[in-house]
C-alpha positions as a LaTeX table, in Angstrom:
\begin{tabular}{lrrr}
\hline
Residue & $x$ (\AA) & $y$ (\AA) & $z$ (\AA) \\
\hline
Met1 & $-11.02$ & $-24.93$ & $-0.96$ \\
Gly2 & $-12.13$ & $-21.31$ & $-1.13$ \\
Cys3 & $-13.83$ & $-18.54$ & 0.74 \\
Leu4 & $-16.79$ & $-16.19$ & 0.39 \\
Val5 & $-16.36$ & $-12.62$ & 1.68 \\
Gln6 & $-19.48$ & $-10.60$ & 2.47 \\
Ile7 & $-19.99$ & $-7.01$ & 3.60 \\
Arg8 & $-22.86$ & $-5.15$ & 5.25 \\
Arg9 & $-22.67$ & $-1.51$ & 4.28 \\
Pro10 & $-24.20$ & 1.33 & 6.33 \\
Ala11 & $-27.97$ & 1.53 & 6.02 \\
Asp12 & $-27.93$ & 4.98 & 4.45 \\
Lys13 & $-26.24$ & 3.67 & 1.28 \\
Thr14 & $-27.73$ & 1.76 & $-1.66$ \\
Cys15 & $-26.35$ & $-1.76$ & $-1.97$ \\
Phe16 & $-26.20$ & $-4.03$ & $-4.99$ \\
Ile17 & $-27.05$ & $-7.70$ & $-4.42$ \\
Pro18 & $-25.58$ & $-10.16$ & $-6.94$ \\
Phe19 & $-27.79$ & $-12.77$ & $-8.55$ \\
Ser20 & $-24.80$ & $-15.01$ & $-9.11$ \\
Leu21 & $-22.08$ & $-15.61$ & $-6.54$ \\
Ser22 & $-19.74$ & $-16.83$ & $-9.27$ \\
Ser23 & $-19.82$ & $-13.48$ & $-11.11$ \\
Pro24 & $-16.52$ & $-11.54$ & $-11.21$ \\
Leu25 & $-15.87$ & $-8.89$ & $-8.56$ \\
Ser26 & $-15.98$ & $-6.08$ & $-11.12$ \\
Ser27 & $-19.60$ & $-6.91$ & $-11.97$ \\
Leu28 & $-20.50$ & $-6.86$ & $-8.28$ \\
Leu29 & $-19.18$ & $-3.34$ & $-7.85$ \\
Ser30 & $-20.72$ & $-1.85$ & $-10.99$ \\
Pro31 & $-24.21$ & $-0.38$ & $-10.53$ \\
Leu32 & $-24.89$ & $-0.92$ & $-14.25$ \\
Ser33 & $-23.99$ & $-4.60$ & $-14.20$ \\
Pro34 & $-26.65$ & $-6.99$ & $-15.54$ \\
Leu35 & $-25.72$ & $-9.40$ & $-12.74$ \\
Ser36 & $-26.68$ & $-7.01$ & $-9.97$ \\
Ser37 & $-29.92$ & $-5.53$ & $-8.78$ \\
Pro38 & $-30.39$ & $-2.37$ & $-6.72$ \\
Leu39 & $-31.68$ & $-2.90$ & $-3.21$ \\
Ser40 & $-33.65$ & $-0.10$ & $-1.61$ \\
Thr41 & $-32.15$ & 1.40 & 1.49 \\
Leu42 & $-33.26$ & $-0.58$ & 4.51 \\
Pro43 & $-33.08$ & 0.24 & 8.20 \\
Ser44 & $-29.90$ & $-1.05$ & 9.82 \\
Pro45 & $-31.34$ & $-4.19$ & 11.50 \\
Leu46 & $-32.84$ & $-5.31$ & 8.19 \\
Ser47 & $-29.86$ & $-4.61$ & 5.94 \\
Arg48 & $-28.32$ & $-7.62$ & 4.24 \\
Phe49 & $-24.81$ & $-8.84$ & 3.66 \\
Val50 & $-23.57$ & $-8.45$ & 0.09 \\
Ser51 & $-21.13$ & $-10.92$ & $-1.45$ \\
Leu52 & $-17.90$ & $-9.21$ & $-2.49$ \\
Tyr53 & $-15.64$ & $-12.10$ & $-3.38$ \\
Arg54 & $-15.79$ & $-15.86$ & $-3.89$ \\
Gly55 & $-12.56$ & $-17.62$ & $-4.72$ \\
Pro56 & $-9.39$ & $-19.38$ & $-3.66$ \\
Cys57 & $-7.45$ & $-16.90$ & $-1.56$ \\
His58 & $-6.68$ & $-16.02$ & 2.04 \\
Thr59 & $-6.95$ & $-12.25$ & 1.58 \\
His60 & $-9.13$ & $-9.85$ & $-0.38$ \\
Lys61 & $-8.70$ & $-6.09$ & $-0.76$ \\
Val62 & $-11.97$ & $-4.14$ & $-0.45$ \\
Gln63 & $-11.89$ & $-0.76$ & $-2.18$ \\
Arg64 & $-14.11$ & 2.33 & $-2.42$ \\
Leu65 & $-15.01$ & 2.47 & 1.26 \\
Asn66 & $-16.11$ & 5.80 & 2.72 \\
Glu67 & $-13.98$ & 7.44 & 5.39 \\
Ser68 & $-15.03$ & 7.34 & 9.03 \\
Thr69 & $-17.69$ & 4.68 & 8.31 \\
Ser70 & $-18.33$ & 1.31 & 9.98 \\
Tyr71 & $-18.64$ & $-1.79$ & 7.81 \\
Met72 & $-19.44$ & $-5.36$ & 8.91 \\
Phe73 & $-17.68$ & $-8.33$ & 7.32 \\
Arg74 & $-18.12$ & $-12.09$ & 7.55 \\
Ile75 & $-16.35$ & $-14.96$ & 5.80 \\
Gln76 & $-17.43$ & $-18.47$ & 4.89 \\
Ala77 & $-15.11$ & $-21.29$ & 3.82 \\
Phe78 & $-16.16$ & $-23.90$ & 1.28 \\
Asn79 & $-14.73$ & $-26.97$ & $-0.47$ \\
Glu80 & $-15.95$ & $-29.90$ & $-2.57$ \\
Ala81 & $-17.93$ & $-31.25$ & 0.41 \\
Gly82 & $-19.95$ & $-28.04$ & 0.85 \\
Gln83 & $-20.03$ & $-24.77$ & 2.73 \\
Gly84 & $-19.03$ & $-24.20$ & 6.33 \\
Pro85 & $-20.75$ & $-21.76$ & 8.70 \\
Phe86 & $-20.15$ & $-18.01$ & 8.47 \\
Ser87 & $-17.54$ & $-16.50$ & 10.75 \\
Thr88 & $-18.55$ & $-14.17$ & 13.53 \\
Val89 & $-19.23$ & $-10.68$ & 12.22 \\
Tyr90 & $-16.22$ & $-8.36$ & 12.29 \\
Thr91 & $-16.90$ & $-4.61$ & 12.36 \\
Phe92 & $-14.28$ & $-2.38$ & 10.78 \\
Thr93 & $-14.39$ & 1.43 & 10.90 \\
Thr94 & $-12.42$ & 3.26 & 8.23 \\
Pro95 & $-10.14$ & 6.05 & 9.48 \\
Arg96 & $-10.49$ & 9.74 & 8.77 \\
Ser97 & $-8.57$ & 10.95 & 5.73 \\
Pro98 & $-6.01$ & 13.74 & 5.94 \\
Pro99 & $-6.63$ & 16.81 & 3.79 \\
Ala100 & $-5.27$ & 16.93 & 0.26 \\
Pro101 & $-2.02$ & 18.81 & $-0.33$ \\
Ile102 & $-2.48$ & 22.45 & $-1.20$ \\
Lys103 & $-0.92$ & 24.35 & $-4.07$ \\
Ala104 & 2.13 & 26.53 & $-3.49$ \\
Pro105 & 1.36 & 29.75 & $-1.61$ \\
Arg106 & 1.72 & 33.25 & $-2.98$ \\
Val107 & 4.05 & 35.52 & $-1.01$ \\
Glu108 & 4.02 & 39.27 & $-1.55$ \\
Arg109 & 5.80 & 41.99 & 0.40 \\
Val110 & 3.43 & 44.62 & 1.79 \\
Glu111 & 4.56 & 47.85 & 0.10 \\
Asp112 & 4.03 & 50.22 & 3.02 \\
Leu113 & 5.75 & 47.92 & 5.52 \\
Ser114 & 9.13 & 46.59 & 4.38 \\
Ser115 & 9.27 & 44.03 & 7.18 \\
Val116 & 5.85 & 42.42 & 6.52 \\
Cys117 & 4.74 & 40.05 & 3.78 \\
Glu118 & 1.38 & 38.56 & 2.88 \\
Val119 & 1.26 & 34.79 & 2.46 \\
Ser120 & $-1.91$ & 33.47 & 0.79 \\
Trp121 & $-3.07$ & 30.17 & $-0.72$ \\
Glu122 & $-6.12$ & 28.50 & $-2.20$ \\
Pro123 & $-8.30$ & 27.21 & 0.65 \\
Leu124 & $-9.44$ & 23.59 & 0.75 \\
Leu125 & $-13.10$ & 22.65 & 1.10 \\
Pro126 & $-14.15$ & 21.30 & 4.51 \\
Met127 & $-14.18$ & 17.50 & 4.67 \\
Lys128 & $-17.43$ & 15.98 & 5.98 \\
Gly129 & $-18.17$ & 19.28 & 7.71 \\
Asp130 & $-14.80$ & 19.43 & 9.49 \\
Pro131 & $-13.13$ & 22.81 & 9.02 \\
Ile132 & $-9.56$ & 22.84 & 7.73 \\
Ile133 & $-6.86$ & 24.38 & 9.94 \\
Tyr134 & $-3.62$ & 25.52 & 8.31 \\
Thr135 & $-0.15$ & 25.64 & 9.86 \\
Val136 & 2.39 & 28.16 & 8.55 \\
Gln137 & 6.05 & 27.52 & 9.37 \\
Ser138 & 9.21 & 29.58 & 8.93 \\
Met139 & 12.92 & 28.77 & 8.94 \\
Met140 & 15.92 & 31.07 & 9.36 \\
Gly141 & 19.02 & 29.87 & 7.49 \\
Asn142 & 19.57 & 26.16 & 8.20 \\
Ser143 & 17.67 & 26.10 & 11.50 \\
Glu144 & 14.59 & 24.00 & 12.23 \\
Tyr145 & 11.20 & 25.06 & 10.92 \\
Lys146 & 9.17 & 26.90 & 13.56 \\
Gln147 & 5.43 & 27.27 & 13.60 \\
Val148 & 4.35 & 30.84 & 12.83 \\
Arg149 & 0.62 & 30.36 & 13.12 \\
Arg150 & $-2.29$ & 27.87 & 13.07 \\
Met151 & $-5.51$ & 29.23 & 11.66 \\
Arg152 & $-8.57$ & 28.62 & 9.51 \\
Arg153 & $-8.06$ & 31.49 & 7.05 \\
Ala154 & $-6.12$ & 31.18 & 3.78 \\
Val155 & $-4.10$ & 34.37 & 4.22 \\
Ile156 & $-1.60$ & 35.55 & 6.85 \\
Tyr157 & 0.60 & 38.60 & 7.35 \\
Val158 & 4.07 & 37.64 & 8.57 \\
Ala159 & 6.53 & 40.04 & 10.21 \\
Leu160 & 9.98 & 39.40 & 8.77 \\
Asp161 & 13.17 & 39.47 & 10.81 \\
Gly162 & 16.07 & 41.78 & 9.97 \\
Glu163 & 17.91 & 39.15 & 7.92 \\
Thr164 & 15.10 & 38.43 & 5.49 \\
His165 & 17.41 & 37.36 & 2.67 \\
His166 & 18.25 & 34.23 & 4.71 \\
Ser167 & 14.67 & 33.45 & 5.70 \\
Arg168 & 12.54 & 30.73 & 4.17 \\
Tyr169 & 8.81 & 30.48 & 4.73 \\
Gln170 & 7.05 & 27.20 & 4.25 \\
Cys171 & 3.34 & 27.11 & 3.83 \\
Val172 & 1.09 & 25.35 & 4.60 \\
Ala173 & 0.22 & 22.13 & 6.35 \\
Pro174 & $-3.54$ & 21.65 & 6.36 \\
His175 & $-5.11$ & 19.73 & 9.26 \\
Arg176 & $-8.68$ & 18.64 & 9.91 \\
Ser177 & $-10.39$ & 20.03 & 12.96 \\
His178 & $-12.02$ & 17.34 & 15.11 \\
Thr179 & $-15.73$ & 17.91 & 15.45 \\
Thr180 & $-18.05$ & 15.69 & 17.40 \\
Gly181 & $-20.97$ & 13.92 & 15.84 \\
\hline
\end{tabular}
């Protein structure tokens, strides 16, 4: 008893169709594999399912999927007597990924203003066109962190309270802005 897992990738990607369903999964995923052949990009209604796995298990982990992309899967069971019909097609859309962590910020006191400091950090690149929004938080003593600012720039001037030697400033939690389309 076993199963065959197939995937239909988005039409704007190049797929690799295996010549042998019994080939190992690693050869199916490698574009340089002698057991695979590139398939030209086809319009969505004409795209084909690609075999990802054939073997004796109830689960299979599919890797290297693109974020915020819809994939179609179908499964077929088989045994010594033959192959059963394919399952109904299941569409799965991958979630959006959070931004990567940023490096530690640089904090410098503004010389002319003793109660102001400049907090700056290396900006992240936009992800799939979504701008990155940063959150700067501060904490006095052992209190809770409070949001100082949300913004798209990678630098902020922060006015310090009178007891600056007990203040801690935490930077920066990047967030993705939600754009439509």
